[in-house]
mmCIF file of C-alpha atoms in Angstrom:
data_model
loop_
_atom_site.group_PDB
_atom_site.id
_atom_site.type_symbol
_atom_site.label_atom_id
_atom_site.label_comp_id
_atom_site.label_asym_id
_atom_site.label_seq_id
_atom_site.Cartn_x
_atom_site.Cartn_y
_atom_site.Cartn_z
ATOM 1 C CA LEU T 1 -0.491 -8.615 2.788
ATOM 2 C CA VAL T 2 2.507 -9.643 4.973
ATOM 3 C CA ASP T 3 5.609 -11.724 3.931
ATOM 4 C CA THR T 4 6.120 -14.654 6.284
ATOM 5 C CA SER T 5 8.894 -16.288 4.144
ATOM 6 C CA GLY T 6 12.270 -17.666 5.629
ATOM 7 C CA SER T 7 14.023 -14.574 5.122
ATOM 8 C CA GLN T 8 11.492 -12.735 7.546
ATOM 9 C CA LYS T 9 12.571 -15.188 10.445
ATOM 10 C CA GLY T 10 13.381 -13.181 13.739
ATOM 11 C CA GLU T 11 13.364 -9.413 14.118
ATOM 12 C CA PRO T 12 11.672 -8.732 10.277
ATOM 13 C CA LEU T 13 8.571 -10.822 11.222
ATOM 14 C CA LYS T 14 8.336 -9.160 14.732
ATOM 15 C CA GLN T 15 8.260 -5.704 13.370
ATOM 16 C CA CYS T 16 5.792 -6.903 10.849
ATOM 17 C CA GLN T 17 3.578 -7.966 13.440
ATOM 18 C CA GLN T 18 4.151 -4.731 15.566
ATOM 19 C CA LEU T 19 3.235 -2.719 12.476
ATOM 20 C CA MET T 20 0.001 -4.892 11.902
ATOM 21 C CA ARG T 21 -1.235 -4.789 15.533
ATOM 22 C CA GLN T 22 -0.982 -0.788 14.827
ATOM 23 C CA PHE T 23 -2.832 -1.051 11.663
ATOM 24 C CA ILE T 24 -5.581 -2.954 13.160
ATOM 25 C CA GLN T 25 -6.183 -0.712 16.242
ATOM 26 C CA GLY T 26 -5.844 2.220 14.094
ATOM 27 C CA LEU T 27 -8.792 1.459 11.637
ATOM 28 C CA ASN T 28 -11.825 3.801 11.152
ATOM 29 C CA PRO T 29 -14.904 2.426 12.675
ATOM 30 C CA ASP T 30 -16.710 1.943 9.380
ATOM 31 C CA ASP T 31 -13.608 0.303 7.880
ATOM 32 C CA THR T 32 -13.477 -3.638 6.894
ATOM 33 C CA PHE T 33 -10.304 -5.631 6.762
ATOM 34 C CA SER T 34 -8.688 -8.968 6.274
ATOM 35 C CA ILE T 35 -5.121 -10.304 6.756
ATOM 36 C CA LEU T 36 -3.423 -12.101 4.147
ATOM 37 C CA ASP T 37 0.123 -13.865 4.535
ATOM 38 C CA PHE T 38 2.451 -15.385 2.111
ATOM 39 C CA SER T 39 5.381 -17.857 1.652
ATOM 40 C CA ASN T 40 5.186 -21.237 -0.210
ATOM 41 C CA GLN T 41 1.153 -20.775 -0.234
ATOM 42 C CA VAL T 42 -0.864 -17.617 0.751
ATOM 43 C CA ARG T 43 -3.273 -18.031 3.679
ATOM 44 C CA THR T 44 -5.756 -15.608 4.814
ATOM 45 C CA LEU T 45 -7.724 -14.699 8.167
ATOM 46 C CA SER T 46 -10.887 -14.359 6.196
ATOM 47 C CA ASP T 47 -11.816 -14.910 2.645
ATOM 48 C CA THR T 48 -14.266 -12.139 3.020
ATOM 49 C CA PRO T 49 -13.781 -8.445 4.399
ATOM 50 C CA LEU T 50 -14.580 -8.309 7.985
ATOM 51 C CA ALA T 51 -16.353 -5.295 9.999
ATOM 52 C CA ASN T 52 -13.980 -3.339 12.386
ATOM 53 C CA ASN T 53 -15.399 -4.542 15.811
ATOM 54 C CA LEU T 54 -13.995 -5.988 18.905
ATOM 55 C CA GLU T 55 -14.433 -9.452 18.076
ATOM 56 C CA ASN T 56 -12.973 -9.432 14.718
ATOM 57 C CA ARG T 57 -9.902 -7.161 15.918
ATOM 58 C CA SER T 58 -9.439 -9.732 18.361
ATOM 59 C CA LYS T 59 -9.225 -12.550 15.819
ATOM 60 C CA ALA T 60 -6.973 -10.459 13.667
ATOM 61 C CA LEU T 61 -4.606 -10.010 16.662
ATOM 62 C CA ASP T 62 -4.633 -13.704 17.511
ATOM 63 C CA TYR T 63 -3.696 -14.478 13.819
ATOM 64 C CA ILE T 64 -0.830 -12.002 14.086
ATOM 65 C CA ASN T 65 0.291 -13.005 17.033
ATOM 66 C CA ASN T 66 0.570 -16.926 15.634
ATOM 67 C CA LEU T 67 2.319 -15.820 12.235
ATOM 68 C CA GLN T 68 5.607 -17.787 11.628
ATOM 69 C CA ALA T 69 8.176 -17.449 8.821
ATOM 70 C CA ALA T 70 9.223 -20.094 6.751
ATOM 71 C CA GLY T 71 9.594 -21.282 3.208
ATOM 72 C CA CYS T 72 9.852 -19.583 0.066
ATOM 73 C CA THR T 73 9.098 -15.805 -0.981
ATOM 74 C CA GLY T 74 5.591 -16.464 -3.240
ATOM 75 C CA MET T 75 5.142 -12.992 -3.543
ATOM 76 C CA LEU T 76 3.703 -13.003 -6.924
ATOM 77 C CA LYS T 77 0.833 -15.218 -5.285
ATOM 78 C CA GLY T 78 0.273 -13.135 -2.426
ATOM 79 C CA ILE T 79 -0.222 -10.072 -4.627
ATOM 80 C CA ASN T 80 -2.596 -11.887 -7.017
ATOM 81 C CA SER T 81 -4.568 -13.049 -4.067
ATOM 82 C CA ALA T 82 -4.705 -9.394 -2.437
ATOM 83 C CA ILE T 83 -5.663 -8.143 -6.041
ATOM 84 C CA ASN T 84 -8.449 -10.400 -6.468
ATOM 85 C CA PHE T 85 -9.528 -10.366 -2.987
ATOM 86 C CA SER T 86 -13.248 -9.980 -2.953
ATOM 87 C CA THR T 87 -14.675 -6.531 -1.960
ATOM 88 C CA PRO T 88 -17.666 -4.388 -2.704
ATOM 89 C CA GLU T 89 -16.868 -1.989 -5.592
ATOM 90 C CA GLU T 90 -18.265 1.009 -3.825
ATOM 91 C CA ARG T 91 -15.343 0.909 -1.351
ATOM 92 C CA ILE T 92 -11.889 2.543 -1.599
ATOM 93 C CA ARG T 93 -9.444 -0.388 -0.826
ATOM 94 C CA SER T 94 -5.879 -0.105 0.545
ATOM 95 C CA ILE T 95 -3.483 -3.124 0.337
ATOM 96 C CA ILE T 96 -0.624 -2.729 2.454
ATOM 97 C CA LEU T 97 2.482 -4.812 1.647
ATOM 98 C CA LEU T 98 5.061 -5.625 4.460
ATOM 99 C CA THR T 99 7.924 -7.461 3.270
ATOM 100 C CA ASP T 100 11.652 -7.117 3.036
ATOM 101 C CA GLY T 101 11.459 -7.616 -0.750
ATOM 102 C CA TYR T 102 13.983 -10.641 -1.325
ATOM 103 C CA ILE T 103 12.578 -12.263 -4.706
ATOM 104 C CA GLY T 104 13.977 -12.797 -8.008
ATOM 105 C CA ASN T 105 10.945 -12.004 -10.190
ATOM 106 C CA GLU T 106 10.636 -8.508 -9.781
ATOM 107 C CA THR T 107 9.450 -8.138 -13.237
ATOM 108 C CA GLU T 108 6.712 -10.574 -12.724
ATOM 109 C CA VAL T 109 5.462 -9.021 -9.715
ATOM 110 C CA LEU T 110 5.593 -5.213 -11.094
ATOM 111 C CA ALA T 111 3.748 -6.243 -14.441
ATOM 112 C CA ALA T 112 0.814 -8.218 -12.208
ATOM 113 C CA VAL T 113 0.384 -4.993 -10.058
ATOM 114 C CA GLU T 114 0.438 -2.662 -13.155
ATOM 115 C CA GLN T 115 -1.782 -4.880 -15.243
ATOM 116 C CA ASN T 116 -4.356 -6.162 -12.671
ATOM 117 C CA LEU T 117 -4.607 -3.546 -10.093
ATOM 118 C CA GLN T 118 -8.515 -2.144 -10.413
ATOM 119 C CA PRO T 119 -9.622 1.201 -9.942
ATOM 120 C CA ARG T 120 -10.311 2.703 -6.567
ATOM 121 C CA ASN T 121 -7.449 0.160 -5.304
ATOM 122 C CA CYS T 122 -4.320 1.425 -3.860
ATOM 123 C CA LEU T 123 -1.146 -0.756 -3.069
ATOM 124 C CA HIS T 124 1.127 0.534 -0.654
ATOM 125 C CA SER T 125 4.561 -0.635 0.377
ATOM 126 C CA PHE T 126 6.236 -1.099 3.591
ATOM 127 C CA GLY T 127 10.042 -2.286 3.673
ATOM 128 C CA VAL T 128 11.233 -3.708 6.887
ATOM 129 C CA GLY T 129 14.772 -4.618 7.976
ATOM 130 C CA SER T 130 18.291 -3.284 7.382
ATOM 131 C CA SER T 131 19.062 -4.630 3.778
ATOM 132 C CA VAL T 132 15.328 -3.970 2.084
ATOM 133 C CA ASN T 133 14.945 -4.057 -1.685
ATOM 134 C CA ARG T 134 14.233 -0.638 -1.927
ATOM 135 C CA PHE T 135 13.970 -0.707 -5.889
ATOM 136 C CA LEU T 136 11.124 -3.074 -5.539
ATOM 137 C CA LEU T 137 9.153 -1.553 -2.640
ATOM 138 C CA ASN T 138 9.380 1.925 -4.353
ATOM 139 C CA ARG T 139 8.295 0.588 -7.568
ATOM 140 C CA ILE T 140 5.401 -1.305 -6.502
ATOM 141 C CA ALA T 141 3.938 1.505 -4.668
ATOM 142 C CA GLU T 142 4.633 3.732 -7.952
ATOM 143 C CA VAL T 143 2.643 1.388 -10.057
ATOM 144 C CA GLY T 144 0.335 0.595 -7.425
ATOM 145 C CA ARG T 145 -0.971 4.407 -6.752
ATOM 146 C CA GLY T 146 0.415 4.250 -3.347
ATOM 147 C CA ILE T 147 2.924 5.257 -0.771
ATOM 148 C CA SER T 148 6.231 3.542 -0.113
ATOM 149 C CA LYS T 149 7.780 3.634 3.693
ATOM 150 C CA ILE T 150 11.163 1.483 4.649
ATOM 151 C CA ILE T 151 11.739 1.348 8.354
ATOM 152 C CA ARG T 152 14.520 0.067 10.458
ATOM 153 C CA TYR T 153 14.490 -1.821 13.645
ATOM 154 C CA ASP T 154 15.660 0.639 15.645
ATOM 155 C CA GLU T 155 13.235 3.637 14.242
ATOM 156 C CA PRO T 156 10.605 5.080 16.350
ATOM 157 C CA THR T 157 6.932 3.911 16.136
ATOM 158 C CA ALA T 158 6.169 7.801 15.338
ATOM 159 C CA GLU T 159 7.186 6.691 12.054
ATOM 160 C CA ILE T 160 4.615 3.914 11.662
ATOM 161 C CA THR T 161 1.960 5.983 12.861
ATOM 162 C CA GLU T 162 2.693 8.850 10.297
ATOM 163 C CA PHE T 163 2.752 6.454 7.594
ATOM 164 C CA PHE T 164 -0.706 4.800 8.524
ATOM 165 C CA GLN T 165 -2.169 8.314 9.130
ATOM 166 C CA ARG T 166 -1.223 9.295 5.463
ATOM 167 C CA ILE T 167 -2.776 6.291 3.842
ATOM 168 C CA ASN T 168 -5.885 6.222 6.138
ATOM 169 C CA ASN T 169 -7.120 9.327 5.231
ATOM 170 C CA PRO T 170 -7.234 10.464 1.472
ATOM 171 C CA VAL T 171 -7.887 14.152 0.513
ATOM 172 C CA LEU T 172 -9.094 13.267 -3.045
ATOM 173 C CA THR T 173 -9.943 10.118 -5.065
ATOM 174 C CA ASN T 174 -10.712 9.205 -8.631
ATOM 175 C CA ILE T 175 -8.366 11.946 -9.595
ATOM 176 C CA GLN T 176 -8.373 12.968 -13.582
ATOM 177 C CA ILE T 177 -6.207 15.537 -15.053
ATOM 178 C CA THR T 178 -6.904 17.150 -18.307
ATOM 179 C CA TRP T 179 -4.740 19.313 -20.621
ATOM 180 C CA GLU T 180 -5.936 22.753 -21.850
ATOM 181 C CA GLY T 181 -2.762 24.341 -23.339
ATOM 182 C CA GLU T 182 -2.004 25.195 -26.839
ATOM 183 C CA GLY T 183 -0.612 22.584 -29.041
ATOM 184 C CA GLU T 184 -0.919 18.774 -28.955
ATOM 185 C CA PRO T 185 -1.337 17.580 -25.373
ATOM 186 C CA PRO T 186 1.664 15.986 -23.589
ATOM 187 C CA ILE T 187 2.046 12.462 -22.413
ATOM 188 C CA ILE T 188 1.161 12.538 -18.553
ATOM 189 C CA TYR T 189 2.671 10.211 -16.139
ATOM 190 C CA PRO T 190 1.168 8.705 -14.440
ATOM 191 C CA ASP T 191 -1.637 8.341 -16.745
ATOM 192 C CA SER T 192 -3.849 7.260 -14.205
ATOM 193 C CA PRO T 193 -3.013 9.684 -11.265
ATOM 194 C CA PRO T 194 -3.342 7.884 -7.873
ATOM 195 C CA ASP T 195 -5.441 9.302 -4.829
ATOM 196 C CA LEU T 196 -4.154 12.422 -3.224
ATOM 197 C CA PHE T 197 -3.131 11.854 0.433
ATOM 198 C CA THR T 198 -1.627 14.032 2.908
ATOM 199 C CA VAL T 199 1.371 14.530 0.790
ATOM 200 C CA PRO T 200 2.206 16.214 -2.590
ATOM 201 C CA LEU T 201 1.257 14.255 -5.541
ATOM 202 C CA LEU T 202 3.877 14.493 -8.424
ATOM 203 C CA VAL T 203 2.867 14.366 -12.025
ATOM 204 C CA ALA T 204 5.162 14.817 -15.144
ATOM 205 C CA ASN T 205 4.389 15.628 -18.603
ATOM 206 C CA LEU T 206 6.540 14.831 -21.578
ATOM 207 C CA MET T 207 8.275 18.233 -21.261
ATOM 208 C CA LYS T 208 9.648 17.252 -17.845
ATOM 209 C CA LYS T 209 7.388 20.245 -16.297
ATOM 210 C CA TYR T 210 6.357 19.026 -12.597
ATOM 211 C CA PHE T 211 3.333 19.923 -10.998
ATOM 212 C CA LYS T 212 2.512 19.324 -7.160
ATOM 213 C CA LEU T 213 -1.173 18.957 -6.642
ATOM 214 C CA THR T 214 -1.453 20.408 -2.571
ATOM 215 C CA LEU T 215 -4.693 20.418 -0.707
ATOM 216 C CA LYS T 216 -4.166 24.419 -0.516
ATOM 217 C CA LYS T 217 -4.034 24.642 -4.335
ATOM 218 C CA ILE T 218 -6.887 22.004 -5.035
ATOM 219 C CA CYS T 219 -9.209 24.234 -2.727
ATOM 220 C CA LYS T 220 -8.217 27.419 -4.495
ATOM 221 C CA THR T 221 -9.301 25.703 -7.754
ATOM 222 C CA LEU T 222 -12.599 24.243 -6.416
ATOM 223 C CA LEU T 223 -13.342 27.812 -5.131
#
């Protein structure tokens, strides 16, 4: 899901296009995908998920190369279109938002994500540019059970590769947390934990105690 509004014109859009090419080329063999871009309206490469094959990757790269930046930032339309995009229920779906975050309706966008994002769906945010709306990008990833990343124009592509490798290989999904201590159970935040990727997952209770779920600790628990 890529922002092609007027504020993305020039280097921001070029950076987004570079990111998207790397994402398409780095898909797993059995992955399916599509591309949505938004400004005043939302446009899409395909209304249904495409198989990861040579023909569809070629279509995607042509689509990416022809993107142009113009118009207003209709992020709410883009978010809703991505959330409601038709995919098989048995699949884990990752939505990657590429934007500078220049909007004036942050509250509406965040509410749409928090209220409508379905289980087994993650919304990751990737901020591109020198003056990114960090609050929005970080908060979208938080309520979207995803990961946020901000990149400057001069940062190496290794940063991009690391981000994609993280979100492309979840360690555990559908995580549930239960409390077995004495007394009333605390309020756990977030109440619906995100998937665990190759970075620590931070969960807090009302007493402000923090727990890091790492792969090593989980393996010990399972054993």
